Short mmCIF file of N, CA and C in Angstrom, two decimals:
data_model
loop_
_atom_site.label_atom_id
_atom_site.label_comp_id
_atom_site.label_asym_id
_atom_site.label_seq_id
_atom_site.Cartn_x
_atom_site.Cartn_y
_atom_site.Cartn_z
N MET A 235 91.89 113.26 86.15
CA MET A 235 91.89 114.83 86.49
C MET A 235 90.59 115.45 86.12
N GLU A 236 89.71 114.71 85.08
CA GLU A 236 88.50 115.11 84.90
C GLU A 236 87.35 115.04 86.23
N LYS A 237 87.68 114.04 86.90
CA LYS A 237 86.85 113.76 88.31
C LYS A 237 87.29 114.96 89.19
N LEU A 238 88.53 115.32 89.42
CA LEU A 238 88.73 116.40 90.14
C LEU A 238 88.29 117.79 89.68
N LYS A 239 88.27 117.90 88.38
CA LYS A 239 87.77 119.13 87.73
C LYS A 239 86.04 119.16 88.24
N ILE A 240 85.23 117.96 87.91
CA ILE A 240 84.05 118.03 88.12
C ILE A 240 83.61 118.14 89.76
N LEU A 241 84.22 117.52 90.62
CA LEU A 241 84.05 117.53 92.06
C LEU A 241 84.44 118.91 92.61
N THR A 242 85.46 119.66 92.05
CA THR A 242 85.78 120.98 92.62
C THR A 242 84.68 122.00 92.31
N ASP A 243 84.47 121.76 90.85
CA ASP A 243 83.53 122.74 90.35
C ASP A 243 82.07 122.73 91.06
N ALA A 244 81.68 121.46 91.44
CA ALA A 244 80.28 121.21 92.17
C ALA A 244 80.58 121.82 93.49
N ALA A 245 81.66 121.67 94.11
CA ALA A 245 82.02 122.51 95.68
C ALA A 245 81.81 123.71 95.67
N LYS A 246 82.12 124.46 94.44
CA LYS A 246 82.16 125.81 94.70
C LYS A 246 80.71 126.67 95.19
N TYR A 247 79.43 125.65 95.25
CA TYR A 247 78.50 126.45 95.67
C TYR A 247 78.28 126.43 97.12
N ASP A 248 79.06 125.65 97.83
CA ASP A 248 79.19 125.55 99.09
C ASP A 248 79.71 127.03 99.77
N VAL A 249 79.05 127.89 100.33
CA VAL A 249 79.35 129.14 100.57
C VAL A 249 80.26 129.24 102.10
N SER A 250 80.55 128.17 102.66
CA SER A 250 81.32 128.07 103.93
C SER A 250 82.72 128.39 103.73
N CYS A 251 83.05 128.51 102.67
CA CYS A 251 84.72 128.94 102.42
C CYS A 251 84.73 129.96 101.29
N SER A 252 85.56 130.85 101.40
CA SER A 252 85.87 131.74 100.14
C SER A 252 86.83 131.56 99.12
N SER A 253 86.46 132.05 98.19
CA SER A 253 87.45 132.08 96.96
C SER A 253 86.88 133.06 95.97
N SER A 254 87.99 133.40 95.25
CA SER A 254 87.71 134.81 94.21
C SER A 254 86.55 134.66 93.46
N GLY A 255 86.35 133.29 92.94
CA GLY A 255 85.28 133.16 91.82
C GLY A 255 86.08 133.67 90.60
N HIS A 256 87.19 133.93 90.36
CA HIS A 256 87.63 134.70 89.12
C HIS A 256 88.94 133.80 88.69
N GLU A 257 88.81 133.57 87.41
CA GLU A 257 89.79 132.87 86.78
C GLU A 257 91.15 133.84 86.26
N ARG A 258 92.16 133.78 86.76
CA ARG A 258 93.44 134.53 86.20
C ARG A 258 94.47 133.79 86.18
N ARG A 259 95.01 133.63 85.04
CA ARG A 259 96.28 132.93 84.81
C ARG A 259 97.43 133.89 84.72
N GLY A 260 98.48 133.41 85.12
CA GLY A 260 99.89 134.22 85.13
C GLY A 260 100.09 134.29 83.66
N LYS A 261 100.89 135.28 83.18
CA LYS A 261 101.48 135.60 81.88
C LYS A 261 102.86 135.79 81.86
N LYS A 262 103.43 135.72 80.72
CA LYS A 262 104.92 136.04 80.70
C LYS A 262 105.33 137.29 81.35
N GLY A 263 106.40 137.15 82.37
CA GLY A 263 106.70 138.37 83.16
C GLY A 263 105.89 138.48 84.21
N GLN A 264 105.04 137.72 84.50
CA GLN A 264 104.06 138.03 85.85
C GLN A 264 104.21 136.73 86.72
N ILE A 265 103.80 136.74 87.88
CA ILE A 265 103.82 135.64 88.80
C ILE A 265 102.46 135.66 89.35
N GLY A 266 101.97 134.34 89.83
CA GLY A 266 100.86 133.98 90.54
C GLY A 266 99.56 133.89 89.58
N SER A 267 98.74 133.23 89.88
CA SER A 267 97.27 133.06 89.57
C SER A 267 96.08 132.92 90.50
N ALA A 268 95.12 133.03 90.01
CA ALA A 268 93.87 133.00 90.71
C ALA A 268 92.91 131.79 90.18
N SER A 269 92.40 130.86 90.80
CA SER A 269 91.67 129.73 90.27
C SER A 269 90.29 129.99 90.73
N LYS A 270 89.18 129.71 89.92
CA LYS A 270 87.94 129.86 90.23
C LYS A 270 87.39 128.71 91.16
N ALA A 271 87.96 127.41 91.08
CA ALA A 271 87.43 126.52 91.65
C ALA A 271 88.54 125.69 92.09
N GLY A 272 88.40 124.84 93.27
CA GLY A 272 89.36 123.90 93.76
C GLY A 272 90.11 124.36 94.95
N ILE A 273 90.50 125.69 94.81
CA ILE A 273 91.17 126.26 96.04
C ILE A 273 90.61 127.25 96.92
N CYS A 274 90.22 127.12 98.13
CA CYS A 274 89.35 128.08 98.66
C CYS A 274 90.35 128.61 99.87
N HIS A 275 89.95 129.64 100.59
CA HIS A 275 90.77 130.17 101.79
C HIS A 275 89.81 130.18 103.02
N SER A 276 90.49 129.97 104.09
CA SER A 276 89.64 129.60 105.35
C SER A 276 90.53 130.34 106.43
N TRP A 277 89.85 130.90 107.53
CA TRP A 277 90.69 131.27 108.61
C TRP A 277 90.72 130.17 109.84
N THR A 278 91.91 130.07 110.40
CA THR A 278 92.11 129.42 111.62
C THR A 278 91.68 130.00 112.73
N ALA A 279 91.56 129.49 113.83
CA ALA A 279 91.24 130.33 115.33
C ALA A 279 92.31 131.17 115.69
N ASP A 280 93.38 131.10 115.27
CA ASP A 280 94.40 132.26 115.63
C ASP A 280 94.54 133.24 114.49
N GLY A 281 93.60 133.30 113.65
CA GLY A 281 93.41 134.52 112.55
C GLY A 281 94.28 134.24 111.09
N ARG A 282 95.02 133.06 111.05
CA ARG A 282 95.83 132.91 109.80
C ARG A 282 94.77 132.58 108.81
N CYS A 283 95.09 132.99 107.61
CA CYS A 283 94.33 132.70 106.30
C CYS A 283 95.04 131.22 105.60
N ILE A 284 94.42 130.23 105.28
CA ILE A 284 95.07 129.24 104.81
C ILE A 284 94.33 128.76 103.44
N SER A 285 94.97 128.17 102.66
CA SER A 285 94.48 127.62 101.45
C SER A 285 94.09 126.12 101.76
N LEU A 286 92.96 125.76 101.29
CA LEU A 286 92.38 124.40 101.29
C LEU A 286 91.71 124.01 99.99
N LEU A 287 92.23 122.52 99.59
CA LEU A 287 91.52 121.83 98.62
C LEU A 287 90.06 121.73 98.73
N LYS A 288 89.11 122.43 98.22
CA LYS A 288 87.64 122.39 98.35
C LYS A 288 87.17 121.37 97.23
N VAL A 289 86.49 120.40 97.94
CA VAL A 289 85.94 119.38 96.79
C VAL A 289 84.86 118.55 97.42
N LEU A 290 84.21 117.87 96.62
CA LEU A 290 82.98 117.06 97.04
C LEU A 290 83.62 115.65 96.94
N TYR A 291 83.16 114.97 97.98
CA TYR A 291 83.78 113.46 98.10
C TYR A 291 82.83 112.88 96.73
N SER A 292 81.70 113.22 96.43
CA SER A 292 80.65 112.72 95.44
C SER A 292 79.70 113.67 95.00
N ASN A 293 79.15 113.87 93.80
CA ASN A 293 78.13 114.38 93.44
C ASN A 293 76.77 113.79 92.95
N ARG A 294 77.08 112.47 93.32
CA ARG A 294 75.92 111.42 93.16
C ARG A 294 75.05 111.93 94.50
N CYS A 295 73.60 112.09 94.16
CA CYS A 295 72.79 112.34 95.42
C CYS A 295 71.29 111.69 94.98
N VAL A 296 70.97 111.19 96.12
CA VAL A 296 69.58 110.45 96.19
C VAL A 296 68.66 111.34 96.31
N TYR A 297 68.63 112.58 96.76
CA TYR A 297 67.61 113.64 97.01
C TYR A 297 67.56 114.37 95.74
N ASP A 298 66.50 115.18 95.58
CA ASP A 298 66.20 115.96 94.51
C ASP A 298 65.68 117.43 94.84
N CYS A 299 66.51 117.84 95.69
CA CYS A 299 66.23 119.42 96.11
C CYS A 299 66.51 120.37 95.04
N GLU A 300 65.26 121.05 94.73
CA GLU A 300 65.36 122.05 93.90
C GLU A 300 66.22 123.02 93.69
N TYR A 301 66.85 123.52 94.83
CA TYR A 301 68.09 124.44 94.94
C TYR A 301 69.30 123.83 94.68
N CYS A 302 69.57 122.64 94.56
CA CYS A 302 70.75 121.95 94.63
C CYS A 302 71.51 121.82 93.31
N ILE A 303 72.63 122.22 92.84
CA ILE A 303 73.10 121.57 91.56
C ILE A 303 73.12 120.22 91.48
N ASN A 304 73.57 119.43 92.71
CA ASN A 304 73.66 117.93 92.64
C ASN A 304 72.53 117.19 92.61
N ARG A 305 71.40 117.88 92.63
CA ARG A 305 70.13 117.01 92.67
C ARG A 305 70.08 115.90 91.83
N ARG A 306 69.31 114.84 92.25
CA ARG A 306 69.02 113.78 91.34
C ARG A 306 68.76 114.00 89.70
N SER A 307 67.83 115.02 89.67
CA SER A 307 67.24 115.25 88.26
C SER A 307 68.17 116.29 87.50
N ALA A 308 69.27 116.90 88.21
CA ALA A 308 70.24 117.68 87.34
C ALA A 308 71.01 116.89 86.32
N ARG A 309 71.17 117.46 85.15
CA ARG A 309 71.89 116.88 84.15
C ARG A 309 73.19 117.32 84.17
N VAL A 310 73.99 116.62 84.99
CA VAL A 310 75.58 116.86 85.35
C VAL A 310 76.13 115.62 85.36
N GLU A 311 77.31 115.58 84.90
CA GLU A 311 78.19 114.20 85.00
C GLU A 311 78.46 113.87 86.41
N ARG A 312 77.97 112.53 86.82
CA ARG A 312 78.31 111.93 88.18
C ARG A 312 79.50 111.31 88.45
N THR A 313 80.19 111.67 89.44
CA THR A 313 81.52 110.90 89.89
C THR A 313 81.50 111.04 91.26
N SER A 314 82.47 110.14 91.60
CA SER A 314 82.91 110.04 93.23
C SER A 314 84.38 109.58 93.26
N PHE A 315 84.80 110.04 94.65
CA PHE A 315 86.26 109.68 94.88
C PHE A 315 86.22 108.14 95.51
N MET A 316 87.11 107.65 95.49
CA MET A 316 87.41 106.54 96.64
C MET A 316 88.50 107.05 97.85
N PRO A 317 88.36 106.73 98.85
CA PRO A 317 89.01 107.27 100.27
C PRO A 317 90.60 107.36 99.85
N GLU A 318 90.96 106.35 99.29
CA GLU A 318 92.40 106.34 99.22
C GLU A 318 92.85 107.25 97.98
N GLU A 319 91.83 107.26 96.98
CA GLU A 319 92.25 108.09 95.97
C GLU A 319 92.25 109.83 96.18
N LEU A 320 91.29 110.06 97.02
CA LEU A 320 91.25 111.47 97.54
C LEU A 320 92.36 111.71 98.44
N ALA A 321 92.67 110.74 99.39
CA ALA A 321 93.63 111.03 100.32
C ALA A 321 95.14 111.21 99.61
N GLU A 322 95.47 110.38 98.63
CA GLU A 322 96.69 110.56 97.83
C GLU A 322 96.47 111.89 97.10
N LEU A 323 95.52 112.23 96.44
CA LEU A 323 95.49 113.55 95.92
C LEU A 323 95.57 114.95 96.78
N THR A 324 95.13 114.58 97.97
CA THR A 324 95.26 115.70 98.93
C THR A 324 96.75 115.84 99.54
N MET A 325 97.34 114.70 99.77
CA MET A 325 98.70 114.63 99.96
C MET A 325 99.74 115.21 98.87
N GLU A 326 99.40 114.82 97.75
CA GLU A 326 100.08 115.45 96.61
C GLU A 326 100.16 116.96 96.50
N PHE A 327 98.73 117.36 96.58
CA PHE A 327 98.64 118.87 96.67
C PHE A 327 99.27 119.45 97.94
N TYR A 328 99.31 118.98 99.04
CA TYR A 328 99.81 119.28 100.29
C TYR A 328 101.61 119.35 99.94
N ARG A 329 102.17 118.19 99.75
CA ARG A 329 103.55 118.17 99.31
C ARG A 329 104.04 119.27 98.37
N ARG A 330 103.13 119.41 97.29
CA ARG A 330 103.55 120.76 96.34
C ARG A 330 103.27 122.12 96.94
N ASN A 331 102.78 121.99 98.32
CA ASN A 331 102.54 123.40 98.83
C ASN A 331 101.37 124.19 98.25
N TYR A 332 100.50 123.41 97.44
CA TYR A 332 99.54 124.22 96.84
C TYR A 332 98.37 124.53 97.98
N ILE A 333 98.38 123.52 98.98
CA ILE A 333 97.47 123.70 100.04
C ILE A 333 97.88 123.48 101.45
N GLU A 334 97.05 123.81 102.48
CA GLU A 334 97.54 123.67 103.87
C GLU A 334 96.53 122.83 104.58
N GLY A 335 95.36 122.37 103.64
CA GLY A 335 94.47 121.34 104.27
C GLY A 335 93.05 121.12 103.11
N LEU A 336 92.20 120.22 103.81
CA LEU A 336 91.21 119.84 102.82
C LEU A 336 89.93 120.24 103.50
N PHE A 337 89.05 120.75 102.63
CA PHE A 337 87.69 121.18 103.06
C PHE A 337 86.86 120.13 101.98
N LEU A 338 86.35 119.17 102.85
CA LEU A 338 85.43 118.02 102.30
C LEU A 338 84.03 118.24 102.68
N SER A 339 83.13 118.18 101.32
CA SER A 339 81.75 117.80 101.63
C SER A 339 81.34 116.91 100.66
N SER A 340 80.05 116.63 100.51
CA SER A 340 79.45 115.69 99.48
C SER A 340 78.07 115.65 99.39
N ALA A 341 77.52 115.28 98.30
CA ALA A 341 76.08 115.03 98.08
C ALA A 341 75.79 113.66 98.72
N VAL A 342 74.61 113.23 98.91
CA VAL A 342 74.20 112.21 99.78
C VAL A 342 74.25 110.94 98.53
N ASP A 343 75.42 110.09 98.59
CA ASP A 343 75.58 109.08 97.82
C ASP A 343 75.10 107.69 98.43
N GLY A 344 73.83 107.43 98.38
CA GLY A 344 73.26 106.14 99.00
C GLY A 344 72.58 106.60 100.12
N THR A 345 73.33 106.78 101.48
CA THR A 345 72.79 107.03 102.67
C THR A 345 73.56 108.06 103.28
N PRO A 346 73.17 108.83 104.38
CA PRO A 346 74.16 109.80 105.07
C PRO A 346 75.24 108.99 105.53
N ASP A 347 74.87 107.89 106.14
CA ASP A 347 75.98 107.11 106.96
C ASP A 347 77.13 106.46 105.76
N ARG A 348 76.65 105.95 104.74
CA ARG A 348 77.47 105.55 103.90
C ARG A 348 78.21 106.63 103.34
N THR A 349 77.76 107.79 103.06
CA THR A 349 78.62 108.90 102.71
C THR A 349 79.62 109.15 103.60
N GLY A 350 79.16 109.29 104.80
CA GLY A 350 79.91 109.97 106.05
C GLY A 350 80.97 108.75 106.32
N GLU A 351 80.72 107.43 106.14
CA GLU A 351 81.89 106.52 106.18
C GLU A 351 82.85 106.69 105.26
N GLU A 352 82.68 106.95 104.00
CA GLU A 352 83.68 107.06 103.18
C GLU A 352 84.19 108.26 103.34
N MET A 353 83.70 109.42 103.63
CA MET A 353 84.46 110.73 104.05
C MET A 353 85.46 110.37 105.15
N CYS A 354 84.92 109.53 106.31
CA CYS A 354 85.75 109.40 107.41
C CYS A 354 86.86 108.62 107.14
N ARG A 355 86.58 107.40 106.28
CA ARG A 355 87.79 106.62 105.95
C ARG A 355 88.90 107.32 105.22
N THR A 356 88.37 108.55 104.46
CA THR A 356 89.45 109.55 103.71
C THR A 356 90.25 110.21 104.95
N PHE A 357 89.41 110.61 105.89
CA PHE A 357 90.20 111.35 107.05
C PHE A 357 91.15 110.36 107.68
N GLN A 358 90.88 109.12 107.96
CA GLN A 358 91.62 108.05 108.69
C GLN A 358 92.97 107.98 108.01
N ILE A 359 92.87 107.68 106.56
CA ILE A 359 93.92 107.31 105.84
C ILE A 359 94.84 108.64 106.01
N LEU A 360 94.44 109.73 105.98
CA LEU A 360 95.21 111.06 105.95
C LEU A 360 95.89 111.00 107.25
N ARG A 361 95.17 110.99 108.10
CA ARG A 361 95.69 111.11 109.66
C ARG A 361 96.51 110.06 110.22
N GLU A 362 96.13 108.71 110.10
CA GLU A 362 96.60 107.56 110.57
C GLU A 362 97.55 106.95 109.68
N ASP A 363 97.36 106.82 108.33
CA ASP A 363 98.32 106.01 107.50
C ASP A 363 99.13 107.22 106.99
N ARG A 364 98.97 108.23 106.57
CA ARG A 364 99.91 109.19 106.13
C ARG A 364 100.52 110.18 106.93
N GLY A 365 100.02 110.23 108.15
CA GLY A 365 100.60 111.34 109.20
C GLY A 365 100.29 112.65 108.69
N PHE A 366 99.21 112.99 108.30
CA PHE A 366 98.74 114.32 107.73
C PHE A 366 98.51 115.30 108.81
N LEU A 367 99.05 116.26 109.07
CA LEU A 367 98.87 117.00 110.05
C LEU A 367 98.26 118.31 109.73
N GLY A 368 97.79 118.53 108.38
CA GLY A 368 97.33 119.75 107.81
C GLY A 368 95.75 119.90 108.26
N TYR A 369 95.21 120.88 108.00
CA TYR A 369 93.98 121.28 108.44
C TYR A 369 92.80 120.47 107.71
N ILE A 370 91.78 119.91 108.27
CA ILE A 370 90.66 119.40 107.77
C ILE A 370 89.56 119.90 108.18
N HIS A 371 88.73 120.24 107.23
CA HIS A 371 87.31 120.96 107.40
C HIS A 371 86.37 119.69 106.73
N ALA A 372 85.47 119.20 107.71
CA ALA A 372 84.56 118.22 107.25
C ALA A 372 83.06 118.76 107.61
N LYS A 373 82.36 118.66 106.37
CA LYS A 373 80.96 119.07 106.23
C LYS A 373 80.15 117.92 106.76
N ILE A 374 79.37 117.83 107.77
CA ILE A 374 78.79 116.78 108.24
C ILE A 374 77.32 116.54 107.05
N ILE A 375 77.33 115.45 106.75
CA ILE A 375 75.87 115.13 105.91
C ILE A 375 74.86 115.17 106.82
N PRO A 376 73.64 115.87 106.72
CA PRO A 376 72.39 115.86 107.63
C PRO A 376 71.91 114.32 107.41
N GLY A 377 71.59 113.84 108.83
CA GLY A 377 71.07 112.54 108.91
C GLY A 377 72.18 111.32 109.31
N THR A 378 73.33 111.92 109.38
CA THR A 378 74.45 111.18 109.84
C THR A 378 74.41 110.72 111.18
N SER A 379 74.53 109.45 111.76
CA SER A 379 74.52 108.81 112.97
C SER A 379 75.49 109.54 113.82
N PRO A 380 74.88 109.90 115.12
CA PRO A 380 75.75 110.54 116.06
C PRO A 380 76.91 109.98 116.32
N GLU A 381 77.15 108.74 116.22
CA GLU A 381 78.51 107.93 116.42
C GLU A 381 79.58 108.27 115.32
N LEU A 382 79.04 108.29 114.13
CA LEU A 382 79.98 108.77 113.10
C LEU A 382 80.36 109.90 113.06
N VAL A 383 79.48 111.02 113.42
CA VAL A 383 79.75 112.54 113.75
C VAL A 383 80.94 112.43 114.61
N ASP A 384 80.70 111.66 115.71
CA ASP A 384 81.94 111.56 116.91
C ASP A 384 83.12 111.16 116.15
N ARG A 385 83.30 110.31 115.33
CA ARG A 385 84.30 109.59 114.73
C ARG A 385 85.07 110.78 113.70
N ILE A 386 84.19 111.48 112.84
CA ILE A 386 84.55 112.30 111.89
C ILE A 386 85.25 113.51 112.81
N GLY A 387 84.41 113.82 113.88
CA GLY A 387 84.90 115.10 114.83
C GLY A 387 86.30 114.84 115.46
N ARG A 388 86.61 113.73 115.74
CA ARG A 388 87.84 113.38 116.11
C ARG A 388 89.05 113.40 115.12
N LEU A 389 88.67 113.48 114.01
CA LEU A 389 89.77 113.37 112.77
C LEU A 389 89.91 114.73 112.12
N ALA A 390 88.74 115.44 112.28
CA ALA A 390 88.77 116.93 111.56
C ALA A 390 89.04 117.93 112.56
N ASP A 391 89.41 119.02 111.97
CA ASP A 391 89.73 120.21 112.85
C ASP A 391 88.63 121.13 113.14
N ARG A 392 87.50 121.02 112.15
CA ARG A 392 86.33 121.68 112.19
C ARG A 392 85.30 121.06 111.34
#
């Protein structure tokens, strides 16, 4: 669970998906909660608001972009998922009705294509092996080959 905490926290800087940014836990006699990292909301083409697991595949990055929390020189704990591990975690959250889909981005761990292949494999496991019909939002890593972008695009909704 520490890996999940690190990679959902690092994903909160991607502004393509909204979340409240506020931590609010339920108290005795109350229902509901708000979490500042991990679950975000997005809108489908038909206008529905859906909950997504917003996470990075990896926060290990070969680049040192000054603006980025995941830059090579940043003093943060580094970790990454394996495709099977992230697919299982997504399925577990989906089965428990915590989420309706996955929002996946990543730092550049090695090369854009290496990172993209790992993300694509996660999507393949979800769609082809697990029969996942939920929403998938894939953030394409800059520099990813056109062929890999096409493969990811066939598995993702956006």
